[in-house]
């Protein structure tokens, strides 16, 4: 169309920083059908996210052939957890949280069972039921073992010489 202004191409998000001063070189394009991450790829990904504080879009520019989503999933599921350092304080918080969860769990269960059943009573009953179930399971296993042993003995159900033709 004559006289129409050409619209500039708009890029969404922050500009690419590949090649900028102080930035590492991009990773090589992975080869093969299954694009495995190398230890170098993982280190570059961690450095770009944690040291350079780049967005996922900017990080993707350093990884030809990989999407920002793929890189984010890799970082969040495989790499970020490896960099987590458990201090004594964090371990103490974890233990406290687990105990609070255990207490809350029985409070919630008792409220669902109904009035007159305390969290402690519900916990004790569950432990009692589990003990009974364990005993019953052990008894079933003993009976199955006993039946198997009898079937393998001479004159047992598994012994062809014990067959009677009367």
PDB file of N, CA, C and O in Angstrom, residues 14-72:
ATOM      1  N   UNK A  14      12.667  -8.017  27.713  1.00  0.00           N
ATOM      2  CA  UNK A  14      13.936  -7.300  27.744  1.00  0.00           C
ATOM      3  C   UNK A  14      14.796  -7.669  26.528  1.00  0.00           C
ATOM      4  O   UNK A  14      14.629  -8.741  25.943  1.00  0.00           O
ATOM      5  N   UNK A  15      15.722  -6.791  26.153  1.00  0.00           N
ATOM      6  CA  UNK A  15      16.562  -7.067  24.988  1.00  0.00           C
ATOM      7  C   UNK A  15      17.558  -8.193  25.281  1.00  0.00           C
ATOM      8  O   UNK A  15      17.908  -8.450  26.425  1.00  0.00           O
ATOM      9  N   UNK A  16      18.016  -8.820  24.216  1.00  0.00           N
ATOM     10  CA  UNK A  16      19.019  -9.870  24.343  1.00  0.00           C
ATOM     11  C   UNK A  16      20.321  -9.261  24.846  1.00  0.00           C
ATOM     12  O   UNK A  16      20.679  -8.147  24.463  1.00  0.00           O
ATOM     13  N   UNK A  17      21.009  -9.990  25.702  1.00  0.00           N
ATOM     14  CA  UNK A  17      22.294  -9.518  26.206  1.00  0.00           C
ATOM     15  C   UNK A  17      23.438 -10.422  25.748  1.00  0.00           C
ATOM     16  O   UNK A  17      24.553 -10.288  26.221  1.00  0.00           O
ATOM     17  N   UNK A  18      23.147 -11.342  24.808  1.00  0.00           N
ATOM     18  CA  UNK A  18      24.195 -12.196  24.262  1.00  0.00           C
ATOM     19  C   UNK A  18      25.208 -11.303  23.565  1.00  0.00           C
ATOM     20  O   UNK A  18      24.846 -10.427  22.770  1.00  0.00           O
ATOM     21  N   UNK A  19      26.468 -11.480  23.866  1.00  0.00           N
ATOM     22  CA  UNK A  19      27.525 -10.692  23.248  1.00  0.00           C
ATOM     23  C   UNK A  19      27.819  -9.394  23.974  1.00  0.00           C
ATOM     24  O   UNK A  19      28.775  -8.700  23.643  1.00  0.00           O
ATOM     25  N   UNK A  20      27.001  -9.064  24.974  1.00  0.00           N
ATOM     26  CA  UNK A  20      27.244  -7.834  25.732  1.00  0.00           C
ATOM     27  C   UNK A  20      28.482  -8.010  26.600  1.00  0.00           C
ATOM     28  O   UNK A  20      28.844  -9.132  26.983  1.00  0.00           O
ATOM     29  N   UNK A  21      29.108  -6.894  26.914  1.00  0.00           N
ATOM     30  CA  UNK A  21      30.311  -6.930  27.733  1.00  0.00           C
ATOM     31  C   UNK A  21      30.026  -7.577  29.086  1.00  0.00           C
ATOM     32  O   UNK A  21      29.013  -7.296  29.716  1.00  0.00           O
ATOM     33  N   UNK A  22      30.903  -8.472  29.492  1.00  0.00           N
ATOM     34  CA  UNK A  22      30.760  -9.143  30.777  1.00  0.00           C
ATOM     35  C   UNK A  22      29.856 -10.361  30.745  1.00  0.00           C
ATOM     36  O   UNK A  22      29.665 -11.023  31.757  1.00  0.00           O
ATOM     37  N   UNK A  23      29.289 -10.682  29.588  1.00  0.00           N
ATOM     38  CA  UNK A  23      28.408 -11.849  29.460  1.00  0.00           C
ATOM     39  C   UNK A  23      29.195 -13.026  28.896  1.00  0.00           C
ATOM     40  O   UNK A  23      30.066 -12.844  28.045  1.00  0.00           O
ATOM     41  N   UNK A  24      28.882 -14.233  29.357  1.00  0.00           N
ATOM     42  CA  UNK A  24      29.568 -15.420  28.827  1.00  0.00           C
ATOM     43  C   UNK A  24      29.121 -15.725  27.403  1.00  0.00           C
ATOM     44  O   UNK A  24      28.095 -15.220  26.930  1.00  0.00           O
ATOM     45  N   UNK A  25      29.889 -16.573  26.740  1.00  0.00           N
ATOM     46  CA  UNK A  25      29.523 -17.004  25.385  1.00  0.00           C
ATOM     47  C   UNK A  25      28.316 -17.928  25.471  1.00  0.00           C
ATOM     48  O   UNK A  25      28.143 -18.644  26.469  1.00  0.00           O
ATOM     49  N   UNK A  26      27.479 -17.929  24.431  1.00  0.00           N
ATOM     50  CA  UNK A  26      26.327 -18.832  24.456  1.00  0.00           C
ATOM     51  C   UNK A  26      26.762 -20.294  24.382  1.00  0.00           C
ATOM     52  O   UNK A  26      27.865 -20.601  23.939  1.00  0.00           O
ATOM     53  N   UNK A  27      25.887 -21.186  24.817  1.00  0.00           N
ATOM     54  CA  UNK A  27      26.144 -22.626  24.749  1.00  0.00           C
ATOM     55  C   UNK A  27      26.037 -23.068  23.294  1.00  0.00           C
ATOM     56  O   UNK A  27      25.292 -22.473  22.512  1.00  0.00           O
ATOM     57  N   UNK A  28      26.769 -24.122  22.918  1.00  0.00           N
ATOM     58  CA  UNK A  28      26.623 -24.624  21.549  1.00  0.00           C
ATOM     59  C   UNK A  28      25.251 -25.265  21.372  1.00  0.00           C
ATOM     60  O   UNK A  28      24.653 -25.754  22.329  1.00  0.00           O
ATOM     61  N   UNK A  29      24.760 -25.251  20.127  1.00  0.00           N
ATOM     62  CA  UNK A  29      23.467 -25.878  19.829  1.00  0.00           C
ATOM     63  C   UNK A  29      23.623 -27.380  20.061  1.00  0.00           C
ATOM     64  O   UNK A  29      24.541 -28.004  19.544  1.00  0.00           O
ATOM     65  N   UNK A  30      22.723 -27.993  20.862  1.00  0.00           N
ATOM     66  CA  UNK A  30      22.838 -29.438  21.122  1.00  0.00           C
ATOM     67  C   UNK A  30      22.563 -30.237  19.853  1.00  0.00           C
ATOM     68  O   UNK A  30      21.813 -29.825  18.988  1.00  0.00           O
ATOM     69  N   UNK A  31      23.230 -31.388  19.741  1.00  0.00           N
ATOM     70  CA  UNK A  31      23.055 -32.251  18.580  1.00  0.00           C
ATOM     71  C   UNK A  31      22.291 -33.507  18.969  1.00  0.00           C
ATOM     72  O   UNK A  31      22.357 -33.946  20.097  1.00  0.00           O
ATOM     73  N   UNK A  32      21.607 -34.098  18.007  1.00  0.00           N
ATOM     74  CA  UNK A  32      20.930 -35.374  18.233  1.00  0.00           C
ATOM     75  C   UNK A  32      19.474 -35.183  18.592  1.00  0.00           C
ATOM     76  O   UNK A  32      19.025 -34.079  18.864  1.00  0.00           O
ATOM     77  N   UNK A  33      18.747 -36.314  18.594  1.00  0.00           N
ATOM     78  CA  UNK A  33      17.307 -36.252  18.842  1.00  0.00           C
ATOM     79  C   UNK A  33      16.968 -35.881  20.279  1.00  0.00           C
ATOM     80  O   UNK A  33      16.009 -35.193  20.545  1.00  0.00           O
ATOM     81  N   UNK A  34      17.770 -36.338  21.219  1.00  0.00           N
ATOM     82  CA  UNK A  34      17.516 -36.043  22.628  1.00  0.00           C
ATOM     83  C   UNK A  34      18.540 -35.010  23.064  1.00  0.00           C
ATOM     84  O   UNK A  34      19.727 -35.284  23.097  1.00  0.00           O
ATOM     85  N   UNK A  35      18.060 -33.837  23.358  1.00  0.00           N
ATOM     86  CA  UNK A  35      18.949 -32.729  23.651  1.00  0.00           C
ATOM     87  C   UNK A  35      19.346 -32.746  25.124  1.00  0.00           C
ATOM     88  O   UNK A  35      18.684 -32.138  25.959  1.00  0.00           O
ATOM     89  N   UNK A  36      20.422 -33.436  25.430  1.00  0.00           N
ATOM     90  CA  UNK A  36      20.857 -33.570  26.818  1.00  0.00           C
ATOM     91  C   UNK A  36      21.614 -32.315  27.255  1.00  0.00           C
ATOM     92  O   UNK A  36      22.316 -31.704  26.465  1.00  0.00           O
ATOM     93  N   UNK A  37      21.460 -31.979  28.528  1.00  0.00           N
ATOM     94  CA  UNK A  37      22.198 -30.861  29.093  1.00  0.00           C
ATOM     95  C   UNK A  37      23.572 -31.364  29.528  1.00  0.00           C
ATOM     96  O   UNK A  37      23.682 -32.409  30.169  1.00  0.00           O
ATOM     97  N   UNK A  38      24.606 -30.615  29.216  1.00  0.00           N
ATOM     98  CA  UNK A  38      25.951 -30.943  29.677  1.00  0.00           C
ATOM     99  C   UNK A  38      26.179 -30.257  31.022  1.00  0.00           C
ATOM    100  O   UNK A  38      25.450 -29.310  31.373  1.00  0.00           O
ATOM    101  N   UNK A  39      27.192 -30.691  31.769  1.00  0.00           N
ATOM    102  CA  UNK A  39      27.518 -29.978  33.013  1.00  0.00           C
ATOM    103  C   UNK A  39      27.821 -28.489  32.751  1.00  0.00           C
ATOM    104  O   UNK A  39      27.496 -27.629  33.562  1.00  0.00           O
ATOM    105  N   UNK A  40      28.435 -28.209  31.583  1.00  0.00           N
ATOM    106  CA  UNK A  40      28.728 -26.815  31.230  1.00  0.00           C
ATOM    107  C   UNK A  40      27.433 -26.025  31.004  1.00  0.00           C
ATOM    108  O   UNK A  40      27.330 -24.868  31.404  1.00  0.00           O
ATOM    109  N   UNK A  41      26.447 -26.667  30.340  1.00  0.00           N
ATOM    110  CA  UNK A  41      25.140 -26.025  30.142  1.00  0.00           C
ATOM    111  C   UNK A  41      24.516 -25.693  31.497  1.00  0.00           C
ATOM    112  O   UNK A  41      23.998 -24.590  31.709  1.00  0.00           O
ATOM    113  N   UNK A  42      24.553 -26.666  32.403  1.00  0.00           N
ATOM    114  CA  UNK A  42      23.955 -26.468  33.722  1.00  0.00           C
ATOM    115  C   UNK A  42      24.623 -25.307  34.462  1.00  0.00           C
ATOM    116  O   UNK A  42      23.949 -24.476  35.071  1.00  0.00           O
ATOM    117  N   UNK A  43      25.964 -25.250  34.385  1.00  0.00           N
ATOM    118  CA  UNK A  43      26.676 -24.180  35.083  1.00  0.00           C
ATOM    119  C   UNK A  43      26.352 -22.823  34.476  1.00  0.00           C
ATOM    120  O   UNK A  43      26.132 -21.847  35.190  1.00  0.00           O
ATOM    121  N   UNK A  44      26.290 -22.764  33.142  1.00  0.00           N
ATOM    122  CA  UNK A  44      25.930 -21.511  32.473  1.00  0.00           C
ATOM    123  C   UNK A  44      24.527 -21.071  32.884  1.00  0.00           C
ATOM    124  O   UNK A  44      24.301 -19.900  33.197  1.00  0.00           O
ATOM    125  N   UNK A  45      23.609 -22.006  32.922  1.00  0.00           N
ATOM    126  CA  UNK A  45      22.226 -21.700  33.298  1.00  0.00           C
ATOM    127  C   UNK A  45      22.161 -21.135  34.714  1.00  0.00           C
ATOM    128  O   UNK A  45      21.522 -20.109  34.967  1.00  0.00           O
ATOM    129  N   UNK A  46      22.838 -21.778  35.647  1.00  0.00           N
ATOM    130  CA  UNK A  46      22.855 -21.312  37.040  1.00  0.00           C
ATOM    131  C   UNK A  46      23.494 -19.921  37.120  1.00  0.00           C
ATOM    132  O   UNK A  46      22.964 -19.020  37.787  1.00  0.00           O
ATOM    133  N   UNK A  47      24.629 -19.725  36.431  1.00  0.00           N
ATOM    134  CA  UNK A  47      25.309 -18.431  36.477  1.00  0.00           C
ATOM    135  C   UNK A  47      24.430 -17.307  35.916  1.00  0.00           C
ATOM    136  O   UNK A  47      24.349 -16.229  36.495  1.00  0.00           O
ATOM    137  N   UNK A  48      23.783 -17.575  34.784  1.00  0.00           N
ATOM    138  CA  UNK A  48      22.950 -16.539  34.165  1.00  0.00           C
ATOM    139  C   UNK A  48      21.764 -16.173  35.056  1.00  0.00           C
ATOM    140  O   UNK A  48      21.376 -15.007  35.138  1.00  0.00           O
ATOM    141  N   UNK A  49      21.193 -17.162  35.725  1.00  0.00           N
ATOM    142  CA  UNK A  49      20.024 -16.898  36.571  1.00  0.00           C
ATOM    143  C   UNK A  49      20.433 -16.271  37.901  1.00  0.00           C
ATOM    144  O   UNK A  49      19.842 -15.282  38.341  1.00  0.00           O
ATOM    145  N   UNK A  50      21.433 -16.847  38.553  1.00  0.00           N
ATOM    146  CA  UNK A  50      21.763 -16.439  39.916  1.00  0.00           C
ATOM    147  C   UNK A  50      22.771 -15.293  39.999  1.00  0.00           C
ATOM    148  O   UNK A  50      22.704 -14.478  40.908  1.00  0.00           O
ATOM    149  N   UNK A  51      23.723 -15.248  39.068  1.00  0.00           N
ATOM    150  CA  UNK A  51      24.749 -14.195  39.138  1.00  0.00           C
ATOM    151  C   UNK A  51      24.413 -12.998  38.259  1.00  0.00           C
ATOM    152  O   UNK A  51      24.684 -11.866  38.624  1.00  0.00           O
ATOM    153  N   UNK A  52      23.821 -13.263  37.092  1.00  0.00           N
ATOM    154  CA  UNK A  52      23.504 -12.168  36.172  1.00  0.00           C
ATOM    155  C   UNK A  52      22.052 -11.692  36.323  1.00  0.00           C
ATOM    156  O   UNK A  52      21.679 -10.675  35.759  1.00  0.00           O
ATOM    157  N   UNK A  53      21.238 -12.469  37.051  1.00  0.00           N
ATOM    158  CA  UNK A  53      19.826 -12.113  37.297  1.00  0.00           C
ATOM    159  C   UNK A  53      19.056 -11.819  36.012  1.00  0.00           C
ATOM    160  O   UNK A  53      18.304 -10.854  35.932  1.00  0.00           O
ATOM    161  N   UNK A  54      19.245 -12.666  34.998  1.00  0.00           N
ATOM    162  CA  UNK A  54      18.561 -12.474  33.724  1.00  0.00           C
ATOM    163  C   UNK A  54      17.170 -13.086  33.748  1.00  0.00           C
ATOM    164  O   UNK A  54      16.883 -13.970  34.551  1.00  0.00           O
ATOM    165  N   UNK A  55      16.325 -12.614  32.851  1.00  0.00           N
ATOM    166  CA  UNK A  55      14.991 -13.203  32.691  1.00  0.00           C
ATOM    167  C   UNK A  55      15.140 -14.507  31.918  1.00  0.00           C
ATOM    168  O   UNK A  55      16.177 -14.770  31.283  1.00  0.00           O
ATOM    169  N   UNK A  56      14.100 -15.340  31.935  1.00  0.00           N
ATOM    170  CA  UNK A  56      14.164 -16.621  31.207  1.00  0.00           C
ATOM    171  C   UNK A  56      14.301 -16.384  29.707  1.00  0.00           C
ATOM    172  O   UNK A  56      14.989 -17.124  29.017  1.00  0.00           O
ATOM    173  N   UNK A  57      13.664 -15.337  29.207  1.00  0.00           N
ATOM    174  CA  UNK A  57      13.775 -15.001  27.773  1.00  0.00           C
ATOM    175  C   UNK A  57      15.219 -14.664  27.424  1.00  0.00           C
ATOM    176  O   UNK A  57      15.765 -15.120  26.425  1.00  0.00           O
ATOM    177  N   UNK A  58      15.859 -13.854  28.267  1.00  0.00           N
ATOM    178  CA  UNK A  58      17.258 -13.494  28.025  1.00  0.00           C
ATOM    179  C   UNK A  58      18.162 -14.724  28.130  1.00  0.00           C
ATOM    180  O   UNK A  58      19.086 -14.886  27.334  1.00  0.00           O
ATOM    181  N   UNK A  59      17.875 -15.578  29.088  1.00  0.00           N
ATOM    182  CA  UNK A  59      18.682 -16.793  29.246  1.00  0.00           C
ATOM    183  C   UNK A  59      18.540 -17.688  28.024  1.00  0.00           C
ATOM    184  O   UNK A  59      19.512 -18.269  27.542  1.00  0.00           O
ATOM    185  N   UNK A  60      17.318 -17.781  27.481  1.00  0.00           N
ATOM    186  CA  UNK A  60      17.078 -18.640  26.309  1.00  0.00           C
ATOM    187  C   UNK A  60      17.932 -18.212  25.124  1.00  0.00           C
ATOM    188  O   UNK A  60      18.325 -19.049  24.302  1.00  0.00           O
ATOM    189  N   UNK A  61      18.260 -16.916  25.028  1.00  0.00           N
ATOM    190  CA  UNK A  61      19.117 -16.450  23.934  1.00  0.00           C
ATOM    191  C   UNK A  61      20.506 -17.081  23.990  1.00  0.00           C
ATOM    192  O   UNK A  61      21.192 -17.165  22.972  1.00  0.00           O
ATOM    193  N   UNK A  62      20.928 -17.536  25.166  1.00  0.00           N
ATOM    194  CA  UNK A  62      22.234 -18.172  25.320  1.00  0.00           C
ATOM    195  C   UNK A  62      22.199 -19.665  24.981  1.00  0.00           C
ATOM    196  O   UNK A  62      23.223 -20.326  24.996  1.00  0.00           O
ATOM    197  N   UNK A  63      20.997 -20.198  24.742  1.00  0.00           N
ATOM    198  CA  UNK A  63      20.830 -21.634  24.504  1.00  0.00           C
ATOM    199  C   UNK A  63      20.070 -21.868  23.199  1.00  0.00           C
ATOM    200  O   UNK A  63      18.866 -22.115  23.219  1.00  0.00           O
ATOM    201  N   UNK A  64      20.770 -21.786  22.064  1.00  0.00           N
ATOM    202  CA  UNK A  64      20.077 -22.009  20.788  1.00  0.00           C
ATOM    203  C   UNK A  64      19.425 -23.390  20.773  1.00  0.00           C
ATOM    204  O   UNK A  64      20.020 -24.369  21.221  1.00  0.00           O
ATOM    205  N   UNK A  65      18.194 -23.451  20.299  1.00  0.00           N
ATOM    206  CA  UNK A  65      17.497 -24.732  20.205  1.00  0.00           C
ATOM    207  C   UNK A  65      16.734 -25.118  21.456  1.00  0.00           C
ATOM    208  O   UNK A  65      16.109 -26.164  21.503  1.00  0.00           O
ATOM    209  N   UNK A  66      16.780 -24.270  22.485  1.00  0.00           N
ATOM    210  CA  UNK A  66      16.045 -24.560  23.723  1.00  0.00           C
ATOM    211  C   UNK A  66      15.118 -23.395  24.044  1.00  0.00           C
ATOM    212  O   UNK A  66      15.477 -22.237  23.876  1.00  0.00           O
ATOM    213  N   UNK A  67      13.937 -23.729  24.542  1.00  0.00           N
ATOM    214  CA  UNK A  67      12.975 -22.680  24.883  1.00  0.00           C
ATOM    215  C   UNK A  67      13.222 -22.170  26.298  1.00  0.00           C
ATOM    216  O   UNK A  67      13.848 -22.850  27.127  1.00  0.00           O
ATOM    217  N   UNK A  68      12.679 -20.997  26.582  1.00  0.00           N
ATOM    218  CA  UNK A  68      12.808 -20.445  27.936  1.00  0.00           C
ATOM    219  C   UNK A  68      12.107 -21.358  28.940  1.00  0.00           C
ATOM    220  O   UNK A  68      12.573 -21.540  30.067  1.00  0.00           O
ATOM    221  N   UNK A  69      10.994 -21.980  28.519  1.00  0.00           N
ATOM    222  CA  UNK A  69      10.280 -22.904  29.407  1.00  0.00           C
ATOM    223  C   UNK A  69      11.102 -24.121  29.765  1.00  0.00           C
ATOM    224  O   UNK A  69      11.137 -24.563  30.914  1.00  0.00           O
ATOM    225  N   UNK A  70      11.787 -24.683  28.774  1.00  0.00           N
ATOM    226  CA  UNK A  70      12.647 -25.851  29.012  1.00  0.00           C
ATOM    227  C   UNK A  70      13.745 -25.495  30.010  1.00  0.00           C
ATOM    228  O   UNK A  70      14.046 -26.264  30.927  1.00  0.00           O
ATOM    229  N   UNK A  71      14.318 -24.331  29.836  1.00  0.00           N
ATOM    230  CA  UNK A  71      15.411 -23.902  30.718  1.00  0.00           C
ATOM    231  C   UNK A  71      14.909 -23.635  32.133  1.00  0.00           C
ATOM    232  O   UNK A  71      15.563 -23.995  33.111  1.00  0.00           O
ATOM    233  N   UNK A  72      13.721 -23.048  32.235  1.00  0.00           N
ATOM    234  CA  UNK A  72      13.154 -22.769  33.556  1.00  0.00           C
ATOM    235  C   UNK A  72      12.856 -24.066  34.290  1.00  0.00           C
ATOM    236  O   UNK A  72      13.165 -24.201  35.481  1.00  0.00           O
TER     237      UNK A  72
END
